[in-house]
Amino acid sequence: MSKLAVVMTPDRADDVCSPQTRELLNQRFDVRWAGPDLSPEVVAELAAGSDVLLTSWGTPHLEKALWADGNGPKVVAHAAGSVKKLVDPAILDEGVAVFSAGTRIAWSVGEYCLASMLTLARRLPQFDQALRAGGWKQPQLRGGELAGQQVGILGASSTARALITLLKPFGCDIAVYDPYLTTERAQQLGVRVVELDEALRSRFVSIHVPDVPETRGLVTRKLIEQLPDGAIVVNSSRGPAVDQSALLEHCLDGRLFAALDVYDPEPPKFEPDVLAAPNLLLTPHIAGDTVEGHLALAGYVVQDVLKWLDGGVRGPSFVDPAVWAIAA
């Protein structure tokens, strides 16, 4: 029986491991669970002799020394998002298989983006604010619809693909900017490949790019100025991708609407006028944070680990070394 070490605190394990996943782990592995101490010494002890490391948020960086003798764990399964700060890509060259639950979190993010678009399109925060102030009907306000509109998506990441799936019933014209998206793959997704400026001529824009040098400052002040009046911008990916000051200026003058879950820097420090703006939906980096989503994370990667160990099958959570450089 393969040995698996759960390299996360008990509290985190309760957060990402459902009872069904715990049962599966005990059936298929000889399991060791970490305590609250995740010091380098404890991590090294847990890794020693283990075939699989199950990690999550709070797991410290896994040093290359864990594989120095050539007998380190064969698999790292991350019940969380990005693995870039968790492991050194050098271990991929040594044949270590890495899995990430980022593609499961993507669904939660996709739901957030859809909810934000609909909320702002229907002007719900403004109606809510007016009603709380003692008002009723607002003749000057009338919401719009998402159905049939052009939606510009920046980046064809897993979160973007989740949103694309959720947008299907709305019959939207989905225009995707991603230098790595092929025409064939776009056809499979049912979207159009466009240049950046065309994507930003959309009524709705959703940003799904990784934090890499090429995407920092991607949405410039000039591009923000070219957005159509009344456009809705959703950023659930990375704050540095957008000129935040320029976007906020256009929201404060009432021209644009935005839902921001990420910022530059984090946490942000906004002036009272920003905090009071009804055309801004501000959330604290929680787009991927749901009760159901978190409890599913460990099971999501473990299922793929079992397929890998049993037959070498690469499931959706497998981290492909070939795309490491452009991954989130």
Short mmCIF file of C-alpha atoms in Angstrom, two decimals:
data_model
loop_
_atom_site.label_atom_id
_atom_site.label_comp_id
_atom_site.label_asym_id
_atom_site.label_seq_id
_atom_site.Cartn_x
_atom_site.Cartn_y
_atom_site.Cartn_z
CA MET A 1 0.00 0.00 0.00
CA SER A 2 1.32 3.45 -0.97
CA LYS A 3 2.19 5.85 1.83
CA LEU A 4 0.62 9.31 1.89
CA ALA A 5 1.49 12.20 4.20
CA VAL A 6 -1.05 14.98 4.76
CA VAL A 7 1.21 18.03 5.05
CA MET A 8 -1.33 20.54 6.32
CA THR A 9 -2.62 21.58 9.73
CA PRO A 10 -5.65 19.79 11.22
CA ASP A 11 -7.74 22.94 10.73
CA ARG A 12 -6.85 23.10 7.05
CA ALA A 13 -7.52 19.39 6.67
CA ASP A 14 -11.01 19.94 8.08
CA ASP A 15 -11.45 22.71 5.49
CA VAL A 16 -10.44 20.78 2.36
CA CYS A 17 -10.99 17.10 3.19
CA SER A 18 -14.57 15.90 3.21
CA PRO A 19 -15.51 12.83 5.27
CA GLN A 20 -15.77 10.87 2.01
CA THR A 21 -12.23 11.89 1.06
CA ARG A 22 -10.87 10.85 4.45
CA GLU A 23 -12.50 7.46 3.99
CA LEU A 24 -10.98 7.13 0.51
CA LEU A 25 -7.53 8.04 1.82
CA ASN A 26 -7.71 5.44 4.54
CA GLN A 27 -8.86 2.80 2.05
CA ARG A 28 -6.13 3.40 -0.52
CA PHE A 29 -3.15 4.67 1.46
CA ASP A 30 -1.16 4.26 4.61
CA VAL A 31 -1.90 7.79 5.85
CA ARG A 32 0.03 10.03 8.23
CA TRP A 33 -1.62 13.28 9.30
CA ALA A 34 0.37 16.35 10.31
CA GLY A 35 -0.25 18.24 13.53
CA PRO A 36 -0.24 22.03 13.87
CA ASP A 37 3.57 22.20 13.57
CA LEU A 38 4.73 22.41 9.96
CA SER A 39 8.34 23.32 10.61
CA PRO A 40 10.96 22.23 8.03
CA GLU A 41 12.00 19.38 10.31
CA VAL A 42 8.43 18.09 10.60
CA VAL A 43 7.83 18.39 6.87
CA ALA A 44 11.04 16.48 6.14
CA GLU A 45 9.99 13.76 8.57
CA LEU A 46 6.56 13.44 6.96
CA ALA A 47 8.07 13.35 3.47
CA ALA A 48 10.61 10.67 4.35
CA GLY A 49 9.32 7.35 3.08
CA SER A 50 6.12 8.83 1.66
CA ASP A 51 5.01 8.16 -1.89
CA VAL A 52 2.49 11.03 -1.96
CA LEU A 53 2.37 14.42 -0.24
CA LEU A 54 -1.08 15.97 0.12
CA THR A 55 -0.70 19.72 0.64
CA SER A 56 -2.84 22.85 0.79
CA TRP A 57 -2.76 26.50 1.86
CA GLY A 58 -0.35 26.91 4.75
CA THR A 59 1.96 24.13 3.62
CA PRO A 60 5.48 25.61 3.54
CA HIS A 61 7.62 25.55 0.42
CA LEU A 62 8.78 22.01 -0.27
CA GLU A 63 12.54 22.27 -0.53
CA LYS A 64 14.44 20.41 -3.24
CA ALA A 65 16.39 18.74 -0.45
CA LEU A 66 13.39 16.47 0.15
CA TRP A 67 14.33 14.78 -3.14
CA ALA A 68 18.12 15.03 -2.76
CA ASP A 69 18.70 11.31 -2.21
CA GLY A 70 16.58 10.33 -5.20
CA ASN A 71 13.99 8.66 -3.01
CA GLY A 72 11.63 11.55 -2.35
CA PRO A 73 7.86 11.43 -2.81
CA LYS A 74 6.72 10.48 -6.29
CA VAL A 75 3.64 12.71 -6.16
CA VAL A 76 2.69 16.11 -4.74
CA ALA A 77 -1.08 16.68 -4.65
CA HIS A 78 -2.00 20.27 -3.81
CA ALA A 79 -5.53 20.74 -2.46
CA ALA A 80 -5.39 24.44 -3.30
CA GLY A 81 -4.53 26.62 -6.30
CA SER A 82 -1.16 27.60 -7.72
CA VAL A 83 1.82 25.34 -6.97
CA LYS A 84 4.45 27.87 -8.06
CA LYS A 85 5.29 28.89 -4.51
CA LEU A 86 4.98 25.34 -3.21
CA VAL A 87 7.50 23.43 -5.32
CA ASP A 88 10.57 24.12 -7.39
CA PRO A 89 10.01 23.26 -11.07
CA ALA A 90 13.26 21.30 -10.95
CA ILE A 91 11.44 18.43 -9.26
CA LEU A 92 9.30 18.02 -12.38
CA ASP A 93 12.47 17.18 -14.30
CA GLU A 94 13.10 14.41 -11.78
CA GLY A 95 9.82 12.73 -12.64
CA VAL A 96 7.74 13.99 -9.71
CA ALA A 97 4.07 14.26 -10.69
CA VAL A 98 2.38 17.41 -9.36
CA PHE A 99 -1.37 17.92 -9.12
CA SER A 100 -3.30 21.09 -8.31
CA ALA A 101 -6.95 21.66 -7.43
CA GLY A 102 -6.85 24.96 -9.29
CA THR A 103 -9.17 23.60 -11.96
CA ARG A 104 -11.78 22.80 -9.27
CA ILE A 105 -11.41 26.25 -7.72
CA ALA A 106 -11.93 27.62 -11.23
CA TRP A 107 -15.58 26.65 -11.12
CA SER A 108 -16.12 28.67 -7.95
CA VAL A 109 -14.38 31.63 -9.59
CA GLY A 110 -16.52 31.26 -12.69
CA GLU A 111 -19.67 31.44 -10.58
CA TYR A 112 -18.34 34.58 -8.89
CA CYS A 113 -17.69 36.25 -12.25
CA LEU A 114 -21.14 35.38 -13.58
CA ALA A 115 -22.80 36.60 -10.37
CA SER A 116 -20.84 39.87 -10.53
CA MET A 117 -21.79 40.50 -14.14
CA LEU A 118 -25.48 39.97 -13.45
CA THR A 119 -25.41 41.97 -10.23
CA LEU A 120 -23.85 45.01 -11.86
CA ALA A 121 -25.80 44.72 -15.11
CA ARG A 122 -29.08 44.86 -13.20
CA ARG A 123 -27.74 47.75 -11.05
CA LEU A 124 -28.63 45.80 -7.91
CA PRO A 125 -26.19 47.61 -5.57
CA GLN A 126 -27.67 50.97 -6.60
CA PHE A 127 -31.26 49.81 -6.10
CA ASP A 128 -30.28 48.28 -2.78
CA GLN A 129 -28.60 51.50 -1.65
CA ALA A 130 -31.62 53.60 -2.68
CA LEU A 131 -34.08 51.35 -0.88
CA ARG A 132 -32.02 51.37 2.32
CA ALA A 133 -32.07 55.18 2.19
CA GLY A 134 -35.85 55.20 2.16
CA GLY A 135 -36.44 55.32 -1.58
CA TRP A 136 -38.46 53.06 -3.83
CA LYS A 137 -38.57 53.04 -7.64
CA GLN A 138 -35.64 54.81 -9.32
CA PRO A 139 -36.87 56.20 -12.67
CA GLN A 140 -33.34 57.18 -13.70
CA LEU A 141 -32.11 53.61 -13.24
CA ARG A 142 -32.82 50.66 -15.45
CA GLY A 143 -30.69 47.55 -15.51
CA GLY A 144 -29.51 45.72 -18.60
CA GLU A 145 -29.20 42.09 -19.60
CA LEU A 146 -26.25 39.79 -20.15
CA ALA A 147 -28.05 37.68 -22.75
CA GLY A 148 -26.77 38.18 -26.28
CA GLN A 149 -24.04 40.64 -25.29
CA GLN A 150 -20.38 40.54 -26.30
CA VAL A 151 -18.21 39.36 -23.43
CA GLY A 152 -14.48 40.00 -23.68
CA ILE A 153 -12.34 37.51 -21.77
CA LEU A 154 -8.63 38.08 -21.21
CA GLY A 155 -6.83 34.78 -20.81
CA ALA A 156 -8.13 31.30 -21.59
CA SER A 157 -7.24 29.89 -18.18
CA SER A 158 -9.26 27.28 -16.28
CA THR A 159 -11.28 30.04 -14.60
CA ALA A 160 -12.04 31.55 -18.00
CA ARG A 161 -13.15 28.17 -19.31
CA ALA A 162 -15.46 27.75 -16.32
CA LEU A 163 -17.02 31.14 -17.03
CA ILE A 164 -17.38 30.30 -20.73
CA THR A 165 -19.33 27.18 -19.77
CA LEU A 166 -21.59 29.18 -17.45
CA LEU A 167 -22.21 31.79 -20.16
CA LYS A 168 -23.47 29.26 -22.72
CA PRO A 169 -27.20 29.57 -21.82
CA PHE A 170 -26.98 33.36 -22.27
CA GLY A 171 -26.06 33.15 -25.95
CA CYS A 172 -23.22 35.63 -25.58
CA ASP A 173 -20.66 36.49 -28.24
CA ILE A 174 -17.52 35.50 -26.35
CA ALA A 175 -14.34 37.20 -27.59
CA VAL A 176 -11.15 35.82 -26.02
CA TYR A 177 -7.72 37.41 -26.01
CA ASP A 178 -4.96 34.89 -25.28
CA PRO A 179 -1.75 34.62 -27.33
CA TYR A 180 -1.60 30.89 -26.58
CA LEU A 181 -5.17 30.04 -27.59
CA THR A 182 -5.27 28.24 -30.94
CA THR A 183 -8.10 28.63 -33.43
CA GLU A 184 -8.90 24.93 -33.08
CA ARG A 185 -9.17 25.14 -29.30
CA ALA A 186 -11.28 28.30 -29.57
CA GLN A 187 -13.69 26.47 -31.86
CA GLN A 188 -13.96 23.68 -29.29
CA LEU A 189 -14.78 26.25 -26.61
CA GLY A 190 -17.24 28.06 -28.87
CA VAL A 191 -15.44 31.41 -28.68
CA ARG A 192 -13.72 33.87 -31.02
CA VAL A 193 -9.99 34.65 -30.82
CA VAL A 194 -9.46 38.41 -30.88
CA GLU A 195 -6.81 41.02 -30.22
CA LEU A 196 -6.67 42.76 -26.85
CA ASP A 197 -8.24 46.01 -28.01
CA GLU A 198 -11.24 44.19 -29.51
CA ALA A 199 -11.83 42.21 -26.33
CA LEU A 200 -11.88 45.54 -24.47
CA ARG A 201 -14.57 46.94 -26.74
CA SER A 202 -17.03 44.55 -25.10
CA ARG A 203 -19.97 45.46 -22.87
CA PHE A 204 -18.68 42.92 -20.35
CA VAL A 205 -14.98 42.20 -19.69
CA SER A 206 -13.62 39.48 -17.41
CA ILE A 207 -9.91 39.11 -16.63
CA HIS A 208 -8.36 35.65 -16.16
CA VAL A 209 -4.61 36.02 -16.65
CA PRO A 210 -1.76 34.65 -14.53
CA ASP A 211 0.66 36.94 -12.70
CA VAL A 212 3.64 36.82 -15.06
CA PRO A 213 5.75 39.69 -16.41
CA GLU A 214 3.83 39.73 -19.69
CA THR A 215 0.48 40.35 -17.98
CA ARG A 216 1.47 43.05 -15.49
CA GLY A 217 -0.06 46.28 -16.68
CA LEU A 218 -1.85 44.47 -19.50
CA VAL A 219 -4.98 46.60 -19.22
CA THR A 220 -3.54 50.09 -19.58
CA ARG A 221 -5.13 53.46 -18.97
CA LYS A 222 -5.48 53.93 -22.73
CA LEU A 223 -7.38 50.66 -23.09
CA ILE A 224 -9.61 51.53 -20.13
CA GLU A 225 -10.43 54.85 -21.79
CA GLN A 226 -11.54 52.92 -24.89
CA LEU A 227 -14.04 50.77 -22.99
CA PRO A 228 -17.62 51.59 -24.01
CA ASP A 229 -19.70 53.68 -21.61
CA GLY A 230 -21.48 51.48 -19.11
CA ALA A 231 -19.06 48.58 -19.56
CA ILE A 232 -18.67 46.14 -16.70
CA VAL A 233 -15.16 44.95 -15.78
CA VAL A 234 -14.60 41.91 -13.54
CA ASN A 235 -11.13 41.13 -12.21
CA SER A 236 -10.81 37.91 -10.25
CA SER A 237 -7.29 37.00 -11.37
CA ARG A 238 -4.44 39.34 -10.37
CA GLY A 239 -4.45 43.01 -9.39
CA PRO A 240 -1.28 44.02 -11.27
CA ALA A 241 -2.89 43.06 -14.60
CA VAL A 242 -4.94 46.27 -14.55
CA ASP A 243 -4.15 49.97 -14.16
CA GLN A 244 -6.19 50.11 -10.97
CA SER A 245 -6.07 53.89 -10.59
CA ALA A 246 -7.37 54.48 -14.11
CA LEU A 247 -10.17 51.94 -13.68
CA LEU A 248 -11.28 53.48 -10.39
CA GLU A 249 -11.27 56.98 -11.90
CA HIS A 250 -13.66 55.89 -14.66
CA CYS A 251 -15.87 54.15 -12.14
CA LEU A 252 -16.00 57.16 -9.83
CA ASP A 253 -17.14 59.42 -12.66
CA GLY A 254 -19.93 56.93 -13.35
CA ARG A 255 -18.76 55.83 -16.79
CA LEU A 256 -17.81 52.25 -15.91
CA PHE A 257 -18.79 49.51 -13.47
CA ALA A 258 -16.35 47.07 -11.91
CA ALA A 259 -16.26 44.02 -9.67
CA LEU A 260 -12.85 43.68 -8.08
CA ASP A 261 -11.74 40.69 -6.04
CA VAL A 262 -8.00 41.30 -6.45
CA TYR A 263 -5.96 44.45 -5.99
CA ASP A 264 -2.54 46.01 -6.25
CA PRO A 265 -1.48 45.99 -3.46
CA GLU A 266 -3.44 43.62 -1.23
CA PRO A 267 -5.19 44.40 0.97
CA PRO A 268 -6.09 47.74 -0.64
CA LYS A 269 -6.46 51.05 1.16
CA PHE A 270 -9.21 53.01 -0.55
CA GLU A 271 -10.50 56.51 0.01
CA PRO A 272 -14.11 56.94 1.26
CA ASP A 273 -15.40 57.89 -2.20
CA VAL A 274 -14.23 54.55 -3.61
CA LEU A 275 -15.73 52.61 -0.73
CA ALA A 276 -19.08 54.37 -1.15
CA ALA A 277 -19.34 54.01 -4.94
CA PRO A 278 -22.43 51.92 -5.80
CA ASN A 279 -21.04 50.97 -9.21
CA LEU A 280 -18.10 49.20 -7.57
CA LEU A 281 -18.46 45.68 -6.18
CA LEU A 282 -15.46 45.08 -3.88
CA THR A 283 -14.63 41.69 -2.35
CA PRO A 284 -11.54 40.50 -0.40
CA HIS A 285 -9.97 37.93 -2.78
CA ILE A 286 -12.69 35.34 -2.16
CA ALA A 287 -13.83 34.49 -5.70
CA GLY A 288 -12.69 30.90 -5.33
CA ASP A 289 -13.74 30.52 -1.70
CA THR A 290 -16.94 28.52 -1.17
CA VAL A 291 -17.96 25.91 1.41
CA GLU A 292 -18.66 23.23 -1.18
CA GLY A 293 -15.63 24.14 -3.27
CA HIS A 294 -13.16 23.90 -0.40
CA LEU A 295 -14.48 20.58 0.89
CA ALA A 296 -14.08 19.13 -2.60
CA LEU A 297 -10.42 20.10 -3.08
CA ALA A 298 -8.58 17.17 -1.53
CA GLY A 299 -10.89 14.63 -3.11
CA TYR A 300 -10.50 16.32 -6.49
CA VAL A 301 -6.72 15.89 -6.58
CA VAL A 302 -6.69 12.50 -4.85
CA GLN A 303 -8.97 11.01 -7.50
CA ASP A 304 -6.50 12.10 -10.17
CA VAL A 305 -3.54 10.84 -8.14
CA LEU A 306 -5.14 7.39 -7.98
CA LYS A 307 -5.69 7.37 -11.74
CA TRP A 308 -2.05 8.34 -12.18
CA LEU A 309 -0.73 5.69 -9.82
CA ASP A 310 -3.01 2.98 -11.20
CA GLY A 311 -2.57 3.66 -14.90
CA GLY A 312 -0.50 6.75 -15.63
CA VAL A 313 -3.60 8.76 -16.59
CA ARG A 314 -3.26 12.55 -16.54
CA GLY A 315 -6.46 13.92 -15.03
CA PRO A 316 -7.56 17.57 -15.13
CA SER A 317 -5.57 18.46 -11.99
CA PHE A 318 -2.25 17.22 -13.43
CA VAL A 319 0.27 20.06 -13.71
CA ASP A 320 1.82 19.82 -17.17
CA PRO A 321 5.54 20.73 -17.00
CA ALA A 322 5.28 22.06 -20.55
CA VAL A 323 3.05 24.96 -19.49
CA TRP A 324 4.69 25.77 -16.16
CA ALA A 325 6.02 29.13 -17.38
CA ILE A 326 2.57 30.48 -18.30
CA ALA A 327 0.58 28.86 -15.51
CA ALA A 328 -1.01 30.94 -12.75
#
